[in-house]
Coordinates of C-alpha atoms in Angstrom, one line a residue:
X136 CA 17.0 6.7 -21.9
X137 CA 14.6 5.5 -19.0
X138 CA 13.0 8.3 -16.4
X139 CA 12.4 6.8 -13.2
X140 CA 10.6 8.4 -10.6
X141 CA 10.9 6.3 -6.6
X142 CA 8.1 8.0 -5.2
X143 CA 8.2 8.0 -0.7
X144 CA 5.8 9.0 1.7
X145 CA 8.0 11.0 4.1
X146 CA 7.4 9.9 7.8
X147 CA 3.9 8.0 6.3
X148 CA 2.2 6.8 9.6
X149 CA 2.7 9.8 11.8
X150 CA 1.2 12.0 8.5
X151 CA -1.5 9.8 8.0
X152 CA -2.6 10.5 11.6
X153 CA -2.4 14.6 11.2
X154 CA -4.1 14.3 8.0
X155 CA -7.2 12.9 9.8
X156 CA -6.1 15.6 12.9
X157 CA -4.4 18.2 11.9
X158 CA -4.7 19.4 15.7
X159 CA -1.4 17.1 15.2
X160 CA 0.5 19.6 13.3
X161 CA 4.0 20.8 14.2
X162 CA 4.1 18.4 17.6
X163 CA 6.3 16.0 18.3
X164 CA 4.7 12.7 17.7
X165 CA 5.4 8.9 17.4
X166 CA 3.4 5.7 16.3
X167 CA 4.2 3.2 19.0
X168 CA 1.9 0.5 21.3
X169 CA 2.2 2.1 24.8
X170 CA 3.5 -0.9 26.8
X171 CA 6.3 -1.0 28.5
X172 CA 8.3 -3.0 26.2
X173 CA 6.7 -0.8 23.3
X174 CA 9.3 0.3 20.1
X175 CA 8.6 3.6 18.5
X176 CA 7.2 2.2 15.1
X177 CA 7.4 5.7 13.1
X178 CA 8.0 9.5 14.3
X179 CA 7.3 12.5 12.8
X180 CA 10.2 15.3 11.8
X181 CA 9.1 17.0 14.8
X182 CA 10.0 14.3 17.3
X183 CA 13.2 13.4 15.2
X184 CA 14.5 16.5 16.2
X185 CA 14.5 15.2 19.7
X186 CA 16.8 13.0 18.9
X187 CA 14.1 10.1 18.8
X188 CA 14.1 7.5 15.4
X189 CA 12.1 4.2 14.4
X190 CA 12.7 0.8 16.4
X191 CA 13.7 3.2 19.6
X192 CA 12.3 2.2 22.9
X193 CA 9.0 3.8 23.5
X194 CA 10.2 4.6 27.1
X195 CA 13.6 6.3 26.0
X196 CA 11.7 8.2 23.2
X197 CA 9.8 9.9 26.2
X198 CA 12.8 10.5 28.0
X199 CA 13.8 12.4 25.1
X200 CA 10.4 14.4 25.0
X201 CA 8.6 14.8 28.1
X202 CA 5.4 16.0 25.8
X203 CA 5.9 13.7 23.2
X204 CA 2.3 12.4 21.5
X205 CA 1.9 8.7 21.0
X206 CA -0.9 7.3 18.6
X207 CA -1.4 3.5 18.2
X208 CA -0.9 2.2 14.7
X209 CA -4.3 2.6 12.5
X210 CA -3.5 -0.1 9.8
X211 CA -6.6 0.7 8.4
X212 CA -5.9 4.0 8.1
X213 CA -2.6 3.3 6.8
X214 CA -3.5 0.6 3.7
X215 CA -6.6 3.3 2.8
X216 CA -4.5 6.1 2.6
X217 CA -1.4 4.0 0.7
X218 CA -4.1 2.6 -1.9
X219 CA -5.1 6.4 -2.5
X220 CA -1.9 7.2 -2.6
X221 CA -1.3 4.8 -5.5
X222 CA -4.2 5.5 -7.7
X223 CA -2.8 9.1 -8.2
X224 CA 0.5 8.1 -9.1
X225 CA -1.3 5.3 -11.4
X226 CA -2.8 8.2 -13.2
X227 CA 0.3 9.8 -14.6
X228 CA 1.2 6.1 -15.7
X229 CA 0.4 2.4 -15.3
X230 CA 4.1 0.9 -14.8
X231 CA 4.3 1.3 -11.1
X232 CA 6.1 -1.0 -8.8
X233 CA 4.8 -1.2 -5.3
X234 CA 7.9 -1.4 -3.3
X235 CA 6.6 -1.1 0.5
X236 CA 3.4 0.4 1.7
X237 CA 4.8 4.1 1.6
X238 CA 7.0 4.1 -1.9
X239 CA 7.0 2.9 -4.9
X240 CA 9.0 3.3 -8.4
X241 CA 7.6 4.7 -11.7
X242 CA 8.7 4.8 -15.2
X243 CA 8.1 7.6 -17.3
X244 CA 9.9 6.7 -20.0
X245 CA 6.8 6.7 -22.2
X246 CA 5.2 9.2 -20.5
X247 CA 7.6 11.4 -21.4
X248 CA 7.9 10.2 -24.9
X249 CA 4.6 11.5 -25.6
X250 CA 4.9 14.6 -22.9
X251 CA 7.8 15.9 -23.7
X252 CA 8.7 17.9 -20.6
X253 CA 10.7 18.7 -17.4
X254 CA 10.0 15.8 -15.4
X255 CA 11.3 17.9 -12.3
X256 CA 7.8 20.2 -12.8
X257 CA 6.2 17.0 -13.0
X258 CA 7.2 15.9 -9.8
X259 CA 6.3 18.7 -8.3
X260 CA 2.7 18.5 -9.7
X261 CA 2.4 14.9 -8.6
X262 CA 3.7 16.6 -4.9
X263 CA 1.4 19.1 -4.9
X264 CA -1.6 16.5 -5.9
X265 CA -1.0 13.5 -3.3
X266 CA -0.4 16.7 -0.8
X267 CA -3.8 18.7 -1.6
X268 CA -5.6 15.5 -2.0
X269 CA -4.3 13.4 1.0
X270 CA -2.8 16.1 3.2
X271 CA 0.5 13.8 2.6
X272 CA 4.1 14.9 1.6
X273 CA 6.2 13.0 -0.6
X274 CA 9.6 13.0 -1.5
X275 CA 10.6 12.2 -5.1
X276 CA 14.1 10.6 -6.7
X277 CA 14.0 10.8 -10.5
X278 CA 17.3 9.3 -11.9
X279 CA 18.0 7.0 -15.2
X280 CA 17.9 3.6 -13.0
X281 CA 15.8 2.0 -9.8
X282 CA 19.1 2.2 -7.7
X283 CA 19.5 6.0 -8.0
X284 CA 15.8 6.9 -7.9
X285 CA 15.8 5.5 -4.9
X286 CA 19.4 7.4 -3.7
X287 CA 18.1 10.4 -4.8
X288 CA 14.6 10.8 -2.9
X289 CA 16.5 10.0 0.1
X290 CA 18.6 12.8 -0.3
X291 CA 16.0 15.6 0.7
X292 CA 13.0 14.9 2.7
X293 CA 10.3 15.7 3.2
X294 CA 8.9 17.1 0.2
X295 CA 12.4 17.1 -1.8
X296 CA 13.0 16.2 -5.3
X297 CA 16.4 15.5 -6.6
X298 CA 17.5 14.3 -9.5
X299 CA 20.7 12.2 -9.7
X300 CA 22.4 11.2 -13.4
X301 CA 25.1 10.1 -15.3
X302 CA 27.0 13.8 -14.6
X303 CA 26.3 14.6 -10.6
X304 CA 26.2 11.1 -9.2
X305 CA 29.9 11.1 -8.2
X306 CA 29.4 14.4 -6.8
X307 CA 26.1 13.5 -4.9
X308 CA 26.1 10.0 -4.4
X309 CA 29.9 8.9 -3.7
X310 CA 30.6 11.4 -0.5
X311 CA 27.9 9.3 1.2
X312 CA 28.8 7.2 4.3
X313 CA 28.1 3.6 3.2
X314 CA 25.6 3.1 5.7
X315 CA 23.4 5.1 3.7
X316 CA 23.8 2.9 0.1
X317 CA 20.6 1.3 -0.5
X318 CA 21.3 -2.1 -0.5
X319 CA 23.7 -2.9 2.6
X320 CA 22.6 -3.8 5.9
X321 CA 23.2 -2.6 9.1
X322 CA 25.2 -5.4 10.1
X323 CA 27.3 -5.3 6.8
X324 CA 28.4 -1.8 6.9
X325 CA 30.4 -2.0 10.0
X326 CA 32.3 -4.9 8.2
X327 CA 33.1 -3.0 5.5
X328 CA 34.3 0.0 7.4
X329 CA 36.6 -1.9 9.6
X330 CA 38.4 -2.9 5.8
X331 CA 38.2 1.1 5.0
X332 CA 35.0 1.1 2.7
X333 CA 33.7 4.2 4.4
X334 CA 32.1 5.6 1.1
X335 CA 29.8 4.9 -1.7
X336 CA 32.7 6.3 -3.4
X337 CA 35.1 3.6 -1.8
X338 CA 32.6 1.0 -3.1
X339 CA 32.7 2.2 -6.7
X340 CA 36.6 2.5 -6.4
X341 CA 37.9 -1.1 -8.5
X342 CA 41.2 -1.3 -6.2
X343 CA 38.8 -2.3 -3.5
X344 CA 36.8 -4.7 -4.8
X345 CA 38.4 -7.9 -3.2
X346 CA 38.0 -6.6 0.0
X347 CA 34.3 -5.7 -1.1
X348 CA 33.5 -9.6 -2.4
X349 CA 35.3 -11.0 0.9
X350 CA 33.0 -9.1 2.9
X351 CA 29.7 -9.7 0.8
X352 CA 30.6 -12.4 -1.9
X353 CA 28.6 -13.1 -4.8
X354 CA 26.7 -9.6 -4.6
X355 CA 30.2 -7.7 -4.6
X356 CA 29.7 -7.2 -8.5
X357 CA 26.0 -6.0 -8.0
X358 CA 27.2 -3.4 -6.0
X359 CA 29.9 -1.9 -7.2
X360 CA 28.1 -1.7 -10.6
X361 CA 25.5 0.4 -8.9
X362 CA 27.9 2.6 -6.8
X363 CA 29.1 3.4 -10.4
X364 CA 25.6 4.3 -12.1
X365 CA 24.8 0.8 -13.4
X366 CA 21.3 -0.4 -12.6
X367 CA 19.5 -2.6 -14.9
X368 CA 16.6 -3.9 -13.4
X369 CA 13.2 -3.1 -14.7
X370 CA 10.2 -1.6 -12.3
X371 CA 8.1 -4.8 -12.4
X372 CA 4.9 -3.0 -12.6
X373 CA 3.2 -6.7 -11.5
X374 CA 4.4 -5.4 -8.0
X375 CA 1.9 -2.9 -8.9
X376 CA -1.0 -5.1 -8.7
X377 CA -3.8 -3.7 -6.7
X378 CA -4.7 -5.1 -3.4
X379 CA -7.4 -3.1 -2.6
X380 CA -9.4 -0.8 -4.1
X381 CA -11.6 2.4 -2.4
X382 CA -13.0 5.8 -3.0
X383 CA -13.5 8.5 -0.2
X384 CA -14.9 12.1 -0.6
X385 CA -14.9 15.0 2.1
X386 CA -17.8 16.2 1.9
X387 CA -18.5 19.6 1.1
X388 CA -20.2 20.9 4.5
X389 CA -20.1 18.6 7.7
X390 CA -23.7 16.5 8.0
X391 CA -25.8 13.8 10.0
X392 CA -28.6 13.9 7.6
X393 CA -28.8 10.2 6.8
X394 CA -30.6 10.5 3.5
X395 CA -27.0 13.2 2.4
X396 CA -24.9 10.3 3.9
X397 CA -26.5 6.9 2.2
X398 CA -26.6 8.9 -1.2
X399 CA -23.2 9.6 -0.8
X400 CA -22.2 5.8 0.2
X401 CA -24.4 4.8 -2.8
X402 CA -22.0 7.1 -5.2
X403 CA -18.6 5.6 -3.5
X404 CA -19.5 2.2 -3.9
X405 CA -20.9 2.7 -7.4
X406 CA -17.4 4.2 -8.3
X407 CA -15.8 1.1 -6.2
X408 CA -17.8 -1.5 -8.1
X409 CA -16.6 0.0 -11.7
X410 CA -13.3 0.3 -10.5
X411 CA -13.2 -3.0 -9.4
X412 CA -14.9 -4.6 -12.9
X413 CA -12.4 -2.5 -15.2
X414 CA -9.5 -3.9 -13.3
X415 CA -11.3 -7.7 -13.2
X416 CA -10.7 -7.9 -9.2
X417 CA -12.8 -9.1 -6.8
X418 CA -13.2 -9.5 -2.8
X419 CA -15.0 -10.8 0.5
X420 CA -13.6 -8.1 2.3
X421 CA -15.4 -4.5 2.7
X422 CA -14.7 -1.6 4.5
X423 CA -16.1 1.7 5.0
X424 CA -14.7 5.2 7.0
X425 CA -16.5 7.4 8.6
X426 CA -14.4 11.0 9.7
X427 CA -16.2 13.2 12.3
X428 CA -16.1 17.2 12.3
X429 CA -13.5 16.8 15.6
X430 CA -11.3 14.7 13.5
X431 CA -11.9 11.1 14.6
X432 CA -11.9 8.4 11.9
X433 CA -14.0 5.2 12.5
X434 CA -12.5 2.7 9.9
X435 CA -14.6 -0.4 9.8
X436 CA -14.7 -3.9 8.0
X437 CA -16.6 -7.3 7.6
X438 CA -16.1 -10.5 5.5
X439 CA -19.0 -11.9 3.4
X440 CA -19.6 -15.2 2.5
X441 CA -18.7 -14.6 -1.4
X442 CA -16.2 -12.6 -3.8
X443 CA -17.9 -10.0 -5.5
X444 CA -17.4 -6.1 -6.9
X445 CA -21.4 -6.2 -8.0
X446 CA -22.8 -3.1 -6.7
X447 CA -25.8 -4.6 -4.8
X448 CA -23.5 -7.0 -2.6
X449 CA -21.2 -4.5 -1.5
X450 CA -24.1 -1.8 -1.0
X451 CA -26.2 -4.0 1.3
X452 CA -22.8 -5.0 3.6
X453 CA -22.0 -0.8 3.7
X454 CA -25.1 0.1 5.0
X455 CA -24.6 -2.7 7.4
X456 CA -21.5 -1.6 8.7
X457 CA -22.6 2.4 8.2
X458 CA -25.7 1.5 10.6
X459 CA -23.8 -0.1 13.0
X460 CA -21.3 2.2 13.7
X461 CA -23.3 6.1 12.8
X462 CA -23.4 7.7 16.1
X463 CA -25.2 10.3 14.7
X464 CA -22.6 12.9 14.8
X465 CA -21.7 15.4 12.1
X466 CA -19.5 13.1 9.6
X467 CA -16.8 15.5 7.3
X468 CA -15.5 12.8 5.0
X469 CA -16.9 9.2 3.8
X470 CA -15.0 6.1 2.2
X471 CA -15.8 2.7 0.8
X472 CA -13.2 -0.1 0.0
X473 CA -12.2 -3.6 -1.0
X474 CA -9.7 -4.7 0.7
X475 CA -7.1 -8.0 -0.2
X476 CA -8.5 -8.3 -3.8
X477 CA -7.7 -10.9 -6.2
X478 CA -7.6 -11.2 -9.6
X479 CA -11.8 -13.1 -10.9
X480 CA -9.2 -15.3 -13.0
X481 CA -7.8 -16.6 -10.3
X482 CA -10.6 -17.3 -8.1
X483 CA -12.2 -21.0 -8.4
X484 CA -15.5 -20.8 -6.4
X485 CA -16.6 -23.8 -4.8
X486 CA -19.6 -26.1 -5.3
X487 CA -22.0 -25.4 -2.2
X488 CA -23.2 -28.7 -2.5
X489 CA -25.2 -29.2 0.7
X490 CA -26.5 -25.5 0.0
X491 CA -28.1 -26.9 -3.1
X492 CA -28.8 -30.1 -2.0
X493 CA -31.5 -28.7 1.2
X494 CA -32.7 -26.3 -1.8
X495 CA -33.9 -29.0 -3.9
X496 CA -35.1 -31.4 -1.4
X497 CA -37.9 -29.0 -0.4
X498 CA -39.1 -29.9 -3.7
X499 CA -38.1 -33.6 -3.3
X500 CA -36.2 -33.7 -6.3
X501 CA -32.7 -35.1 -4.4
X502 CA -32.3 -37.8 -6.9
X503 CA -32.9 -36.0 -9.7
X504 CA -30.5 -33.5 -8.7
X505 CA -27.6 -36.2 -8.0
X506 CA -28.4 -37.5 -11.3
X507 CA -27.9 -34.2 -13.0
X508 CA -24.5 -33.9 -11.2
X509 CA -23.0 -36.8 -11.7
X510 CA -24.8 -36.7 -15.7
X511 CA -22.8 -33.3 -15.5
X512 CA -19.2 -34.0 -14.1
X513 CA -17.1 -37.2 -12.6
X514 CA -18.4 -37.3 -9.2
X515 CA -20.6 -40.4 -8.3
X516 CA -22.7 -38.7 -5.7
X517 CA -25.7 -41.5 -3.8
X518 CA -27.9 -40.7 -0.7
X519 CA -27.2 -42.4 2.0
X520 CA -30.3 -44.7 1.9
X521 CA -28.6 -46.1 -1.7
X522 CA -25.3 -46.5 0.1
X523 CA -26.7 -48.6 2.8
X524 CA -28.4 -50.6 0.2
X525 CA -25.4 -50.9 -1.7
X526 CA -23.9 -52.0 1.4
X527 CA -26.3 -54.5 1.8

């Protein structure tokens, strides 16, 4: 029998910002632009209690809460914390399926057939990891298919774990408004309620599966298969491909000596470059994060000219950026990255021609360099001088 695991970050934006402040802890916050036509984007628990939810209008969320914090999203932030975030689950096993920034679905189906074990205690390690090493709560579904993984972690948040099978799921899963079935829409659920499908239950229920394919057609099937248990979908762990790959350390006493900081940088990016060669991907894109002892983060990032994960080429552009943006201040926690990686495979890296070219003319050897390109491949490559004689 599979053991799948759908893994969420509970209210991930607003705890990524109190993990880098915890002054943020317990208060009602939102991550929102501050216009006047701004949506709320996410809010914590705290703020929910006010009443105030994603894609609400920034102006009647502080109606709701005349001391409500807003922070403007920190992508950066964000995408370092979700690749973290992914590496740890990685560790416990390799078929991962990145569903969204904040979740994603594991099976443990091997795992377990070589760990024999509770997989409800392992939950709660993997919990307690992503929580002491990223300050983040998670809420975990474990459950024989995708479909009820996914039910299940909704069902207690944050930092829940429920586990929803072949003997509960009538009990668990059907009483649920069918608003709340992964899977149907927001505009589809009021459809289906005005023919009486109130219910997961009513869903799973054969006598109403007309009305069900009248409302939804061809996916009327899909649905009531999973209302009643039946997923069979795989977790496509080449979903799982990383995008990015960093390392970041807190450092064990708050310092702006610049010899403890470089050495440091120099140990990340060593640890980045392996990373990056085990797993055959390489990028133009690097990033570095500097957190202060009063809890601001500075993440920054440049493009180079070329892919690369060798050590040297991503060492030279950190020191860049970390000596551009130092300001000298006591820094608590360091991190390197590569961010949008692809796959060396896949990358086809152009012939700098013209690069070459003013390289070998400072020799005068031009022609003989044409020759040996076009002695070397299809191109018929002439200076202009021969092409006006030709011409001629």
């Amino acid at each position: 029998m599979q053991i799948i695991f759908h893994i969420d970050l509970n209210a991930f934006y607003a705890s990524a910002e109190v993990s880098v402040d915890p002054t943020l802890e317990g208060k009602p916050l939102v991550i929102s632009g501050n216009s006047r036509r701004a949506i709320v984007s996410t809010a914590s628990y705290e703020a929910r209690k006010y009443g105030i939810h994603s894609a609400m209008p920034l102006f009647q969320a502080k109606q709701l809460c005349k001391n409500l914090v807003i922070k403007p999203v920190n992508f950066t932030l964000y995408r370092n914390l979700s690749q973290s975030f992914f590496e740890i689950i990685r560790s416990y096993s390799p078929i991962l399926e990145v569903a969204s920034i904040d979740e994603c679905y594991v099976d443990f189906s091997d795992y377990f057939s070589k760990h024999p074990g509770n997989p409800v205690l392992l939950a709660k390690q993997i919990q307690n990891e992503v929580y002491e090493q990223l300050k983040l709560k998670c809420s975990i579904g474990i459950a024989p298919n995708k479909f009820m993984a996914k039910m299940a972690s909704d069902m207690k948040k944050p930092m829940g774990i429920t586990v929803l099978n072949r003997h509960n799921y009538k009990e668990l899963m059907w009483p649920l408004d069918i608003s709340d079935m992964f899977g149907v829409g927001k505009k589809t659920a009021p459809r289906l309620k005005e023919v009486g499908i109130l219910t997961i239950g009513d869903v799973a229920n054969y006598d109403n599966y007309n009305k069900l394919r009248q409302i939804i057609g061809k996916n009327a099937l899909l649905l009531y298969r999973k209302a009643n248990g039946i997923d069979t979908s795989k977790v496509n762990y080449q979903k799982g491909e990383l995008k990015s790959v960093g390392h970041s350390t807190t450092l064990q006493f708050d310092t702006a000596d610049v010899v403890v900081l470089n050495d440091t940088l120099k140990e990340l990016t060593m640890k980045v470059s392996k990373r990056a060669k085990d797993k055959n991907l390489i990028s133009n894109s690097i990033g570095i994060t500097l957190k202060y002892s009063r809890f601001e983060t500075v993440s920054r990032q440049t493009l180079i000219n070329d892919y690369t994960n060798e050590y040297e080429a991503i060492i030279s552009t950190v020191k860049y950026l970390f000596d551009n943006n130092f300001d000298g201040r006591p820094v608590r926690l360091l991190g390197v990255s590569l961010n949008n990686t692809i796959n060396q495979t896949k990358y086809l890296k152009q012939m700098n021609l013209f690069e070459d070219i003013k390289h070998k003319s400072s020799n005068n050897h031009i022609e003989d360099f044409i020759k040996n390109v076009n002695h070397k491949s299809n191109y018929k490559l002439m200076t202009a001088a021969q092409l006006l004689n030709k011409k001629e």
